[in-house]
Short mmCIF file of C-alpha atoms in Angstrom, two decimals:
data_model
loop_
_atom_site.label_atom_id
_atom_site.label_comp_id
_atom_site.label_asym_id
_atom_site.label_seq_id
_atom_site.Cartn_x
_atom_site.Cartn_y
_atom_site.Cartn_z
CA MET A 1 35.43 -66.65 -73.83
CA THR A 2 32.08 -65.94 -75.26
CA GLU A 3 29.74 -68.32 -73.28
CA THR A 4 25.71 -67.57 -73.55
CA LYS A 5 24.80 -65.42 -70.46
CA LYS A 6 21.84 -66.78 -69.05
CA THR A 7 18.80 -64.69 -67.00
CA THR A 8 16.17 -67.02 -64.78
CA ILE A 9 13.59 -65.27 -63.51
CA VAL A 10 11.15 -66.72 -60.96
CA LEU A 11 7.74 -64.88 -61.43
CA PHE A 12 5.72 -65.47 -58.17
CA SER A 13 3.48 -62.23 -57.97
CA GLY A 14 0.27 -62.08 -59.84
CA ASP A 15 0.33 -58.21 -60.00
CA TYR A 16 0.27 -56.71 -63.58
CA ASP A 17 3.31 -53.98 -62.79
CA LYS A 18 5.14 -56.86 -61.64
CA ALA A 19 4.60 -59.02 -64.42
CA MET A 20 5.32 -56.28 -66.68
CA ALA A 21 8.68 -55.57 -65.01
CA ALA A 22 9.52 -59.53 -65.14
CA TYR A 23 8.79 -59.53 -69.22
CA ILE A 24 10.36 -56.24 -70.08
CA ILE A 25 13.61 -57.53 -68.12
CA ALA A 26 13.27 -60.82 -69.69
CA ASN A 27 12.70 -59.48 -73.46
CA GLY A 28 15.51 -56.96 -72.90
CA ALA A 29 17.77 -60.02 -72.00
CA ALA A 30 16.80 -61.93 -74.61
CA ALA A 31 17.49 -59.08 -76.96
CA TYR A 32 21.14 -59.37 -75.63
CA ASP A 33 21.36 -62.87 -76.58
CA HIS A 34 20.80 -64.06 -73.04
CA GLU A 35 19.01 -67.76 -72.94
CA VAL A 36 16.15 -66.61 -70.69
CA THR A 37 13.37 -68.72 -68.98
CA ILE A 38 10.71 -67.13 -66.70
CA PHE A 39 9.33 -69.68 -64.36
CA HIS A 40 5.78 -69.11 -63.05
CA THR A 41 4.87 -70.04 -59.60
CA PHE A 42 1.92 -69.31 -57.25
CA TRP A 43 0.11 -66.26 -58.53
CA GLY A 44 2.50 -65.87 -61.53
CA LEU A 45 0.87 -68.77 -62.92
CA ASN A 46 -2.35 -66.39 -63.62
CA ALA A 47 -0.02 -64.64 -66.26
CA LEU A 48 -0.23 -67.76 -68.44
CA ARG A 49 -3.51 -68.22 -68.25
CA LYS A 50 -5.95 -68.08 -71.49
CA GLU A 51 -8.37 -65.17 -71.30
CA GLU A 52 -11.50 -67.42 -72.31
CA MET A 53 -13.27 -69.64 -69.78
CA ILE A 54 -11.82 -73.05 -70.31
CA SER A 55 -14.10 -76.02 -69.15
CA VAL A 56 -12.33 -78.77 -66.93
CA LYS A 57 -13.12 -80.67 -63.97
CA LYS A 58 -12.19 -79.19 -60.64
CA GLY A 59 -13.04 -80.23 -56.93
CA PHE A 60 -14.87 -77.36 -55.16
CA MET A 61 -11.82 -75.17 -53.82
CA GLU A 62 -9.86 -75.26 -56.53
CA LYS A 63 -12.95 -74.17 -58.53
CA ILE A 64 -13.26 -70.92 -56.14
CA PHE A 65 -9.57 -70.23 -56.78
CA GLY A 66 -10.02 -70.20 -60.30
CA LYS A 67 -12.96 -68.15 -60.16
CA MET A 68 -11.15 -65.64 -57.54
CA MET A 69 -8.10 -65.49 -59.67
CA PRO A 70 -7.41 -63.09 -62.89
CA ARG A 71 -8.13 -65.46 -66.11
CA GLY A 72 -4.75 -63.99 -68.11
CA ALA A 73 -2.25 -61.31 -68.13
CA ASP A 74 -4.63 -58.84 -69.02
CA LYS A 75 -6.96 -59.03 -65.95
CA MET A 76 -4.08 -58.66 -63.03
CA GLY A 77 -3.96 -55.95 -60.76
CA LEU A 78 -1.63 -53.44 -59.65
CA SER A 79 0.63 -53.90 -56.47
CA LYS A 80 -0.12 -50.60 -55.62
CA MET A 81 -2.93 -48.00 -56.52
CA ASN A 82 -5.21 -50.70 -57.70
CA PHE A 83 -8.24 -48.68 -56.71
CA ALA A 84 -10.29 -51.42 -57.04
CA GLY A 85 -9.56 -52.17 -60.69
CA PHE A 86 -9.42 -48.50 -62.05
CA GLY A 87 -5.27 -48.19 -61.48
CA PRO A 88 -4.52 -50.87 -64.10
CA LYS A 89 -6.97 -48.80 -66.39
CA MET A 90 -5.01 -45.67 -65.80
CA ILE A 91 -1.65 -47.23 -66.45
CA LYS A 92 -3.01 -48.95 -69.82
CA ASP A 93 -4.39 -45.51 -70.93
CA ILE A 94 -1.05 -44.00 -70.23
CA MET A 95 1.14 -47.09 -71.75
CA LYS A 96 -1.10 -46.46 -74.87
CA LYS A 97 -0.40 -43.03 -74.92
CA HIS A 98 3.43 -43.91 -74.64
CA ASN A 99 3.17 -46.46 -77.38
CA ALA A 100 4.35 -48.97 -74.40
CA MET A 101 3.65 -52.86 -75.05
CA PRO A 102 0.97 -53.86 -72.34
CA LEU A 103 1.73 -57.02 -70.46
CA PRO A 104 -0.31 -59.87 -73.59
CA GLN A 105 2.08 -58.26 -75.95
CA LEU A 106 4.97 -58.55 -73.93
CA ILE A 107 4.31 -62.15 -73.47
CA GLU A 108 3.92 -62.95 -77.11
CA MET A 109 6.77 -61.19 -77.77
CA ALA A 110 8.56 -63.21 -75.16
CA GLN A 111 7.52 -66.61 -77.21
CA GLU A 112 8.40 -64.95 -80.12
CA GLN A 113 12.11 -64.64 -78.88
CA ASN A 114 12.15 -68.04 -77.83
CA ILE A 115 12.16 -67.39 -73.70
CA LYS A 116 11.23 -70.89 -71.92
CA LEU A 117 8.31 -69.99 -70.17
CA VAL A 118 7.72 -72.54 -67.52
CA ALA A 119 4.70 -73.40 -65.08
CA CYS A 120 5.44 -74.88 -61.56
CA THR A 121 3.47 -78.12 -61.41
CA MET A 122 3.52 -78.03 -57.67
CA THR A 123 1.90 -75.02 -57.37
CA MET A 124 -0.58 -75.49 -60.38
CA ASP A 125 -1.76 -78.44 -58.55
CA LEU A 126 -2.38 -76.32 -54.93
CA LEU A 127 -4.32 -73.46 -57.14
CA GLY A 128 -6.01 -76.09 -59.05
CA LEU A 129 -4.96 -74.87 -62.51
CA GLN A 130 -4.84 -77.66 -65.35
CA GLN A 131 -3.02 -77.40 -68.66
CA GLU A 132 -5.92 -76.57 -70.80
CA GLU A 133 -6.54 -73.37 -68.89
CA LEU A 134 -2.67 -72.06 -69.60
CA LEU A 135 -1.17 -70.81 -73.09
CA ASP A 136 -0.09 -73.09 -75.62
CA ASP A 137 3.87 -73.65 -76.04
CA ILE A 138 4.91 -73.31 -72.79
CA GLU A 139 6.79 -76.38 -70.37
CA TYR A 140 5.77 -77.78 -67.43
CA ALA A 141 8.61 -78.39 -64.65
CA GLY A 142 9.28 -78.21 -60.92
CA VAL A 143 11.81 -76.68 -58.51
CA ALA A 144 14.73 -78.93 -59.81
CA ALA A 145 14.37 -77.73 -63.21
CA TYR A 146 14.33 -74.08 -62.02
CA LEU A 147 17.44 -74.82 -60.17
CA ALA A 148 19.42 -76.33 -62.92
CA ASP A 149 18.94 -73.33 -65.07
CA ALA A 150 19.33 -70.90 -62.05
CA GLN A 151 22.44 -72.37 -60.75
CA ASP A 152 24.72 -71.48 -64.19
CA GLY A 153 22.62 -67.84 -64.48
CA ASN A 154 23.98 -64.46 -64.70
CA VAL A 155 21.05 -62.72 -63.63
CA ASN A 156 18.74 -64.78 -61.11
CA LEU A 157 15.61 -62.72 -59.82
CA PHE A 158 12.68 -63.54 -57.68
CA ILE A 159 9.88 -61.23 -58.41
CA MET B 1 36.02 -77.85 -61.25
CA THR B 2 33.62 -79.08 -58.89
CA GLU B 3 33.13 -76.74 -56.36
CA THR B 4 30.19 -76.26 -53.99
CA LYS B 5 27.35 -74.20 -55.38
CA LYS B 6 25.76 -71.75 -53.31
CA THR B 7 22.14 -70.34 -52.99
CA THR B 8 21.73 -67.55 -50.74
CA ILE B 9 17.89 -66.13 -49.83
CA VAL B 10 17.02 -63.01 -47.99
CA LEU B 11 13.51 -63.99 -46.55
CA PHE B 12 12.02 -60.15 -46.18
CA SER B 13 8.55 -61.52 -46.46
CA GLY B 14 6.02 -62.10 -43.42
CA ASP B 15 3.70 -64.12 -46.26
CA TYR B 16 3.24 -67.74 -45.88
CA ASP B 17 3.04 -68.28 -49.54
CA LYS B 18 6.40 -66.47 -50.04
CA ALA B 19 7.94 -67.99 -47.23
CA MET B 20 6.82 -71.22 -48.77
CA ALA B 21 8.46 -70.69 -51.89
CA ALA B 22 11.55 -69.72 -50.03
CA TYR B 23 12.02 -72.83 -48.32
CA ILE B 24 10.85 -74.95 -51.30
CA ILE B 25 13.46 -73.32 -53.03
CA ALA B 26 15.94 -73.91 -50.63
CA ASN B 27 15.25 -77.64 -49.50
CA GLY B 28 15.29 -77.86 -53.46
CA ALA B 29 19.04 -76.36 -53.54
CA ALA B 30 20.51 -78.20 -50.47
CA ALA B 31 19.03 -81.69 -52.29
CA TYR B 32 21.17 -80.69 -55.37
CA ASP B 33 24.00 -80.09 -52.59
CA HIS B 34 24.03 -76.31 -52.58
CA GLU B 35 25.40 -74.78 -49.74
CA VAL B 36 22.24 -72.89 -48.22
CA THR B 37 21.53 -70.06 -46.17
CA ILE B 38 18.21 -67.87 -45.69
CA PHE B 39 18.69 -64.88 -44.11
CA HIS B 40 15.61 -63.91 -42.28
CA THR B 41 14.88 -59.91 -42.23
CA PHE B 42 11.95 -57.94 -41.22
CA TRP B 43 8.81 -59.68 -41.74
CA GLY B 44 10.69 -62.87 -42.58
CA LEU B 45 11.63 -62.90 -39.09
CA ASN B 46 8.23 -64.33 -38.02
CA ALA B 47 9.01 -67.47 -39.97
CA LEU B 48 11.39 -68.37 -37.08
CA ARG B 49 9.26 -67.43 -34.34
CA LYS B 50 8.03 -70.01 -31.76
CA GLU B 51 4.56 -70.91 -31.66
CA GLU B 52 3.97 -70.50 -27.66
CA MET B 53 4.30 -67.28 -26.01
CA ILE B 54 7.78 -66.47 -24.60
CA SER B 55 7.71 -64.00 -22.06
CA VAL B 56 10.64 -61.51 -22.21
CA LYS B 57 11.02 -57.93 -21.14
CA LYS B 58 10.17 -55.52 -23.72
CA GLY B 59 9.27 -52.00 -24.14
CA PHE B 60 5.69 -50.38 -25.09
CA MET B 61 6.13 -50.49 -28.83
CA GLU B 62 8.32 -53.60 -29.09
CA LYS B 63 5.43 -55.22 -27.24
CA ILE B 64 2.53 -53.92 -29.62
CA PHE B 65 4.56 -55.27 -32.85
CA GLY B 66 5.18 -58.60 -30.83
CA LYS B 67 1.25 -58.85 -30.40
CA MET B 68 0.44 -57.84 -34.12
CA MET B 69 2.95 -60.15 -35.90
CA PRO B 70 2.32 -63.77 -36.61
CA ARG B 71 3.85 -65.96 -34.01
CA GLY B 72 5.20 -68.78 -36.28
CA ALA B 73 4.99 -69.78 -39.71
CA ASP B 74 2.15 -71.55 -39.37
CA LYS B 75 0.25 -67.85 -38.54
CA MET B 76 1.20 -66.38 -41.23
CA GLY B 77 -1.11 -64.80 -44.16
CA LEU B 78 -1.05 -65.08 -47.53
CA SER B 79 0.10 -62.28 -49.97
CA LYS B 80 -3.07 -62.55 -52.20
CA MET B 81 -6.59 -63.45 -51.83
CA ASN B 82 -6.05 -63.60 -47.63
CA PHE B 83 -9.61 -63.12 -47.12
CA ALA B 84 -9.11 -62.39 -43.54
CA GLY B 85 -7.65 -65.73 -43.02
CA PHE B 86 -9.47 -67.83 -44.80
CA GLY B 87 -7.30 -68.12 -47.67
CA PRO B 88 -4.24 -69.59 -45.81
CA LYS B 89 -6.75 -72.28 -44.38
CA MET B 90 -8.03 -73.15 -47.90
CA ILE B 91 -4.13 -73.52 -49.09
CA LYS B 92 -3.41 -75.54 -45.85
CA ASP B 93 -6.54 -77.94 -46.86
CA ILE B 94 -5.37 -78.12 -50.53
CA MET B 95 -1.88 -78.84 -49.45
CA LYS B 96 -3.07 -81.55 -47.10
CA LYS B 97 -4.94 -83.18 -50.04
CA HIS B 98 -1.96 -83.07 -52.49
CA ASN B 99 0.00 -84.14 -49.74
CA ALA B 100 2.39 -80.85 -50.15
CA MET B 101 4.62 -79.97 -47.32
CA PRO B 102 3.00 -77.22 -44.82
CA LEU B 103 5.43 -74.76 -43.87
CA PRO B 104 6.70 -75.76 -40.57
CA GLN B 105 7.82 -79.00 -41.89
CA LEU B 106 9.36 -77.28 -44.58
CA ILE B 107 11.48 -75.37 -42.22
CA GLU B 108 12.17 -78.55 -39.95
CA MET B 109 13.27 -79.91 -43.17
CA ALA B 110 15.49 -77.26 -43.87
CA GLN B 111 17.19 -77.46 -40.76
CA GLU B 112 17.93 -81.54 -41.12
CA GLN B 113 19.34 -80.46 -44.47
CA ASN B 114 21.55 -78.07 -42.34
CA ILE B 115 20.43 -75.14 -44.41
CA LYS B 116 21.78 -72.00 -42.09
CA LEU B 117 18.77 -70.42 -41.09
CA VAL B 118 19.98 -66.67 -39.83
CA ALA B 119 18.07 -64.32 -38.09
CA CYS B 120 19.01 -60.50 -38.76
CA THR B 121 20.07 -58.81 -35.96
CA MET B 122 19.27 -54.98 -36.75
CA THR B 123 15.66 -56.10 -37.83
CA MET B 124 15.17 -58.10 -34.59
CA ASP B 125 15.90 -54.89 -32.80
CA LEU B 126 13.62 -53.02 -34.42
CA LEU B 127 10.53 -55.37 -34.41
CA GLY B 128 11.52 -56.01 -30.45
CA LEU B 129 12.26 -59.61 -31.14
CA GLN B 130 14.37 -61.56 -29.12
CA GLN B 131 16.38 -64.51 -29.17
CA GLU B 132 14.39 -66.54 -26.88
CA GLU B 133 11.41 -65.93 -28.89
CA LEU B 134 12.98 -67.51 -31.90
CA LEU B 135 13.66 -71.00 -32.97
CA ASP B 136 16.62 -73.32 -31.77
CA ASP B 137 19.71 -73.79 -33.51
CA ILE B 138 19.40 -70.81 -35.72
CA GLU B 139 22.27 -68.23 -36.22
CA TYR B 140 22.72 -64.37 -35.45
CA ALA B 141 24.15 -61.98 -37.99
CA GLY B 142 23.98 -58.78 -39.81
CA VAL B 143 24.09 -57.57 -43.25
CA ALA B 144 28.19 -58.18 -43.65
CA ALA B 145 27.82 -61.75 -43.00
CA TYR B 146 24.90 -61.80 -45.61
CA LEU B 147 26.98 -60.18 -48.39
CA ALA B 148 29.84 -62.29 -47.20
CA ASP B 149 27.53 -65.01 -48.39
CA ALA B 150 25.69 -63.71 -51.27
CA GLN B 151 28.84 -62.40 -53.14
CA ASP B 152 30.26 -65.60 -53.76
CA GLY B 153 26.56 -67.36 -54.53
CA ASN B 154 25.05 -68.92 -57.76
CA VAL B 155 21.65 -68.42 -56.86
CA ASN B 156 20.72 -65.10 -55.09
CA LEU B 157 17.37 -64.03 -54.58
CA PHE B 158 15.05 -61.72 -52.37
CA ILE B 159 11.98 -62.95 -51.28
CA MET C 1 42.55 -62.10 -59.62
CA THR C 2 40.87 -59.90 -57.20
CA GLU C 3 38.33 -58.08 -59.37
CA THR C 4 35.78 -55.84 -57.85
CA LYS C 5 32.48 -57.52 -57.08
CA LYS C 6 29.32 -56.05 -58.21
CA THR C 7 25.62 -55.37 -56.44
CA THR C 8 23.14 -54.71 -58.83
CA ILE C 9 19.62 -54.24 -57.16
CA VAL C 10 16.30 -53.40 -58.98
CA LEU C 11 14.13 -51.16 -56.43
CA PHE C 12 10.62 -51.86 -57.92
CA SER C 13 8.82 -51.69 -54.42
CA GLY C 14 7.61 -48.01 -53.17
CA ASP C 15 7.52 -49.59 -49.62
CA TYR C 16 9.33 -47.93 -46.67
CA ASP C 17 10.73 -51.11 -45.50
CA LYS C 18 11.68 -52.42 -48.47
CA ALA C 19 13.74 -49.63 -49.88
CA MET C 20 15.45 -49.43 -46.60
CA ALA C 21 16.57 -53.06 -46.90
CA ALA C 22 17.80 -52.28 -50.57
CA TYR C 23 19.65 -49.16 -49.34
CA ILE C 24 21.30 -51.30 -46.15
CA ILE C 25 22.39 -54.13 -48.54
CA ALA C 26 23.75 -51.76 -51.13
CA ASN C 27 25.57 -49.74 -48.23
CA GLY C 28 26.89 -52.75 -46.46
CA ALA C 29 28.13 -53.80 -50.32
CA ALA C 30 29.56 -50.49 -51.14
CA ALA C 31 31.77 -50.77 -47.49
CA TYR C 32 32.91 -53.80 -48.88
CA ASP C 33 34.40 -52.38 -52.12
CA HIS C 34 31.63 -53.47 -54.56
CA GLU C 35 30.90 -51.53 -57.56
CA VAL C 36 26.84 -50.93 -56.56
CA THR C 37 23.69 -49.96 -58.67
CA ILE C 38 20.06 -49.28 -57.51
CA PHE C 39 17.94 -49.12 -60.62
CA HIS C 40 14.64 -47.42 -59.54
CA THR C 41 12.02 -48.73 -61.41
CA PHE C 42 7.66 -48.13 -61.27
CA TRP C 43 7.15 -47.49 -57.40
CA GLY C 44 10.39 -47.40 -56.51
CA LEU C 45 11.02 -43.95 -58.36
CA ASN C 46 9.31 -42.63 -55.41
CA ALA C 47 12.17 -42.70 -53.10
CA LEU C 48 14.34 -40.35 -55.54
CA ARG C 49 11.41 -37.60 -55.35
CA LYS C 50 12.40 -34.48 -53.97
CA GLU C 51 10.47 -33.71 -50.85
CA GLU C 52 9.25 -30.03 -52.05
CA MET C 53 6.57 -29.79 -54.56
CA ILE C 54 8.09 -29.19 -58.00
CA SER C 55 6.04 -27.15 -60.33
CA VAL C 56 6.25 -29.01 -64.11
CA LYS C 57 4.06 -29.34 -66.71
CA LYS C 58 2.05 -32.78 -66.62
CA GLY C 59 -1.02 -33.99 -68.15
CA PHE C 60 -4.30 -35.02 -66.17
CA MET C 61 -3.49 -38.66 -65.20
CA GLU C 62 0.04 -38.01 -64.71
CA LYS C 63 -1.25 -35.26 -62.28
CA ILE C 64 -3.07 -37.69 -60.51
CA PHE C 65 -0.39 -40.07 -60.18
CA GLY C 66 1.74 -37.36 -59.07
CA LYS C 67 -0.54 -36.33 -56.16
CA MET C 68 -1.39 -39.91 -55.05
CA MET C 69 2.48 -41.14 -55.05
CA PRO C 70 4.39 -40.27 -51.91
CA ARG C 71 7.09 -37.25 -52.31
CA GLY C 72 10.45 -38.69 -51.19
CA ALA C 73 11.72 -41.65 -48.99
CA ASP C 74 10.50 -40.03 -46.05
CA LYS C 75 6.83 -40.15 -47.23
CA MET C 76 6.49 -43.90 -48.02
CA GLY C 77 4.57 -46.41 -46.31
CA LEU C 78 5.37 -50.17 -45.00
CA SER C 79 4.64 -53.40 -46.97
CA LYS C 80 3.08 -54.74 -43.64
CA MET C 81 1.06 -53.42 -40.74
CA ASN C 82 0.98 -49.75 -42.39
CA PHE C 83 -2.20 -48.92 -40.43
CA ALA C 84 -2.72 -45.79 -42.49
CA GLY C 85 0.62 -44.28 -41.92
CA PHE C 86 1.01 -45.07 -38.02
CA GLY C 87 3.19 -47.94 -38.82
CA PRO C 88 6.24 -45.95 -40.50
CA LYS C 89 6.07 -43.58 -37.55
CA MET C 90 6.22 -46.35 -35.21
CA ILE C 91 9.01 -48.08 -36.97
CA LYS C 92 10.76 -44.31 -37.16
CA ASP C 93 10.45 -43.93 -33.43
CA ILE C 94 11.79 -47.15 -32.55
CA MET C 95 15.07 -46.52 -35.21
CA LYS C 96 15.43 -43.47 -33.66
CA LYS C 97 15.62 -45.02 -30.27
CA HIS C 98 17.75 -47.60 -31.68
CA ASN C 99 20.17 -45.33 -33.69
CA ALA C 100 19.22 -46.91 -36.94
CA MET C 101 19.60 -44.46 -40.10
CA PRO C 102 16.17 -43.45 -41.26
CA LEU C 103 15.62 -44.30 -44.97
CA PRO C 104 16.39 -40.19 -46.49
CA GLN C 105 20.01 -40.41 -44.62
CA LEU C 106 20.62 -44.27 -45.92
CA ILE C 107 20.28 -42.67 -49.40
CA GLU C 108 22.50 -39.69 -48.83
CA MET C 109 24.93 -42.34 -47.65
CA ALA C 110 24.70 -44.42 -50.68
CA GLN C 111 25.35 -40.85 -52.65
CA GLU C 112 28.40 -40.39 -50.67
CA GLN C 113 29.83 -43.87 -51.11
CA ASN C 114 29.23 -43.20 -55.05
CA ILE C 115 26.73 -45.88 -55.18
CA LYS C 116 24.99 -45.32 -58.76
CA LEU C 117 21.69 -44.48 -58.32
CA VAL C 118 19.57 -44.59 -61.80
CA ALA C 119 16.17 -43.86 -62.20
CA CYS C 120 14.33 -46.18 -65.03
CA THR C 121 13.33 -43.90 -67.84
CA MET C 122 10.51 -45.53 -69.34
CA THR C 123 8.71 -46.26 -65.87
CA MET C 124 9.17 -42.07 -65.35
CA ASP C 125 7.48 -41.57 -68.63
CA LEU C 126 4.62 -44.10 -67.50
CA LEU C 127 4.15 -42.17 -64.02
CA GLY C 128 4.69 -38.77 -65.32
CA LEU C 129 7.76 -38.22 -63.29
CA GLN C 130 10.28 -35.68 -64.51
CA GLN C 131 13.87 -35.18 -63.91
CA GLU C 132 13.38 -31.57 -61.96
CA GLU C 133 11.25 -33.80 -59.49
CA LEU C 134 14.12 -36.34 -58.65
CA LEU C 135 17.06 -35.88 -56.59
CA ASP C 136 20.21 -34.39 -58.13
CA ASP C 137 22.90 -36.29 -59.16
CA ILE C 138 21.34 -39.53 -60.48
CA GLU C 139 21.63 -41.02 -63.50
CA TYR C 140 18.63 -41.95 -65.94
CA ALA C 141 18.93 -45.11 -67.98
CA GLY C 142 16.63 -48.31 -69.12
CA VAL C 143 16.55 -51.86 -68.88
CA ALA C 144 19.37 -51.82 -71.50
CA ALA C 145 21.97 -50.32 -68.87
CA TYR C 146 20.50 -52.28 -66.27
CA LEU C 147 21.29 -55.65 -67.79
CA ALA C 148 24.79 -54.34 -68.85
CA ASP C 149 25.56 -53.99 -64.88
CA ALA C 150 23.52 -57.04 -63.79
CA GLN C 151 25.05 -59.35 -66.18
CA ASP C 152 28.70 -59.08 -64.85
CA GLY C 153 26.65 -58.93 -61.05
CA ASN C 154 27.86 -60.98 -58.02
CA VAL C 155 24.75 -59.91 -56.17
CA ASN C 156 21.55 -58.97 -58.20
CA LEU C 157 18.52 -58.91 -56.23
CA PHE C 158 14.87 -57.68 -57.35
CA ILE C 159 13.38 -55.90 -54.36
#
């Protein structure tokens, strides 16, 4: 029986390196013909933010969160050795030297491979993020949809 | 064949936001009739601490750890944007506005849904936590019991 | 049908406490006759570094990373309450008192139990780590090999 394998990743973290790990595993699994879902929740939502400033109506605290959080994958920090933003620059320079794909390209590749990118609507509410601020062609869902994917999954990870 | 699905979560983290994610997934899975276990280890044990000061005999270092670690779910900090404790207050205010359940209530709900809450005895020893300091009606076990649950699990997460 | 169960852990974190959790679960699973793999990537590679200084040719940035990252399991910090390196000392003292195994011994035990320790070659490149700097008798592989192990796994964790 050759049923399709499933990889389902919760991306909770807003760190550049952790998001890279998530997207490298996801793209690898898609290349192996897995059905792949990345469910972005809490700080992981920042990986889906558009780089440009989007003007939307927000409450006061939602505005503060919006300003403090990185706008898009390229602005995210490292989980270790961030050195006030110098660490990510170092990593990106080394990645360029080794022809490794930077995070924004890994996300593009995921979309081309039809990986299902989901934004958690409950935490979007909490962090005051609106659909206009996030990448196009992603899905919106809650924990029930995540569980429906995960419970039949072969590789389930929380990153 | 409709056998019961199993969700088994290791809660290692002592962050408010990560514990929230763990309990939201756990409560969701229980609502889907999964058999759910949360195995609390290391800093994740703090989510199970009672809020009130419990007087127990401890060694010197165990006392220091006890004082430095948050007493209960409500005192835990955020993994990002903690801002010396201001971040959790912001998140809690926003949660109230959105009628989202705060962590202590998510834990209560888990107990009402018969989610098995387990405290890892080995790390309780290391951090000097005693049964009197933890919530009532939880279980105590080690890594062997965790693996017995996890190896037949559908959704296994380390948070 | 009693087929061998499989536990596959991605160790991404470079924290002493998280690596301990990974190795305790791994050793437990091996004791239960699971086939166990720990795939070390990003900061998790530091757990595999030899303690002694190994002289290898490196570029400028690779040298900086090499110097800043802990050389071996015993030098790693805590994810919480690190207190500029005092936290790990406290934990290790308490562990000694409780006869708990320190991380370097947990790693030795894993090797004795034939747990497959894998170093992620892609992130070795990024962090400028070379085979000479890592423990003997480990394997070298990429995300494809990880997925081959994980997709048939019973317990899959990202730590």
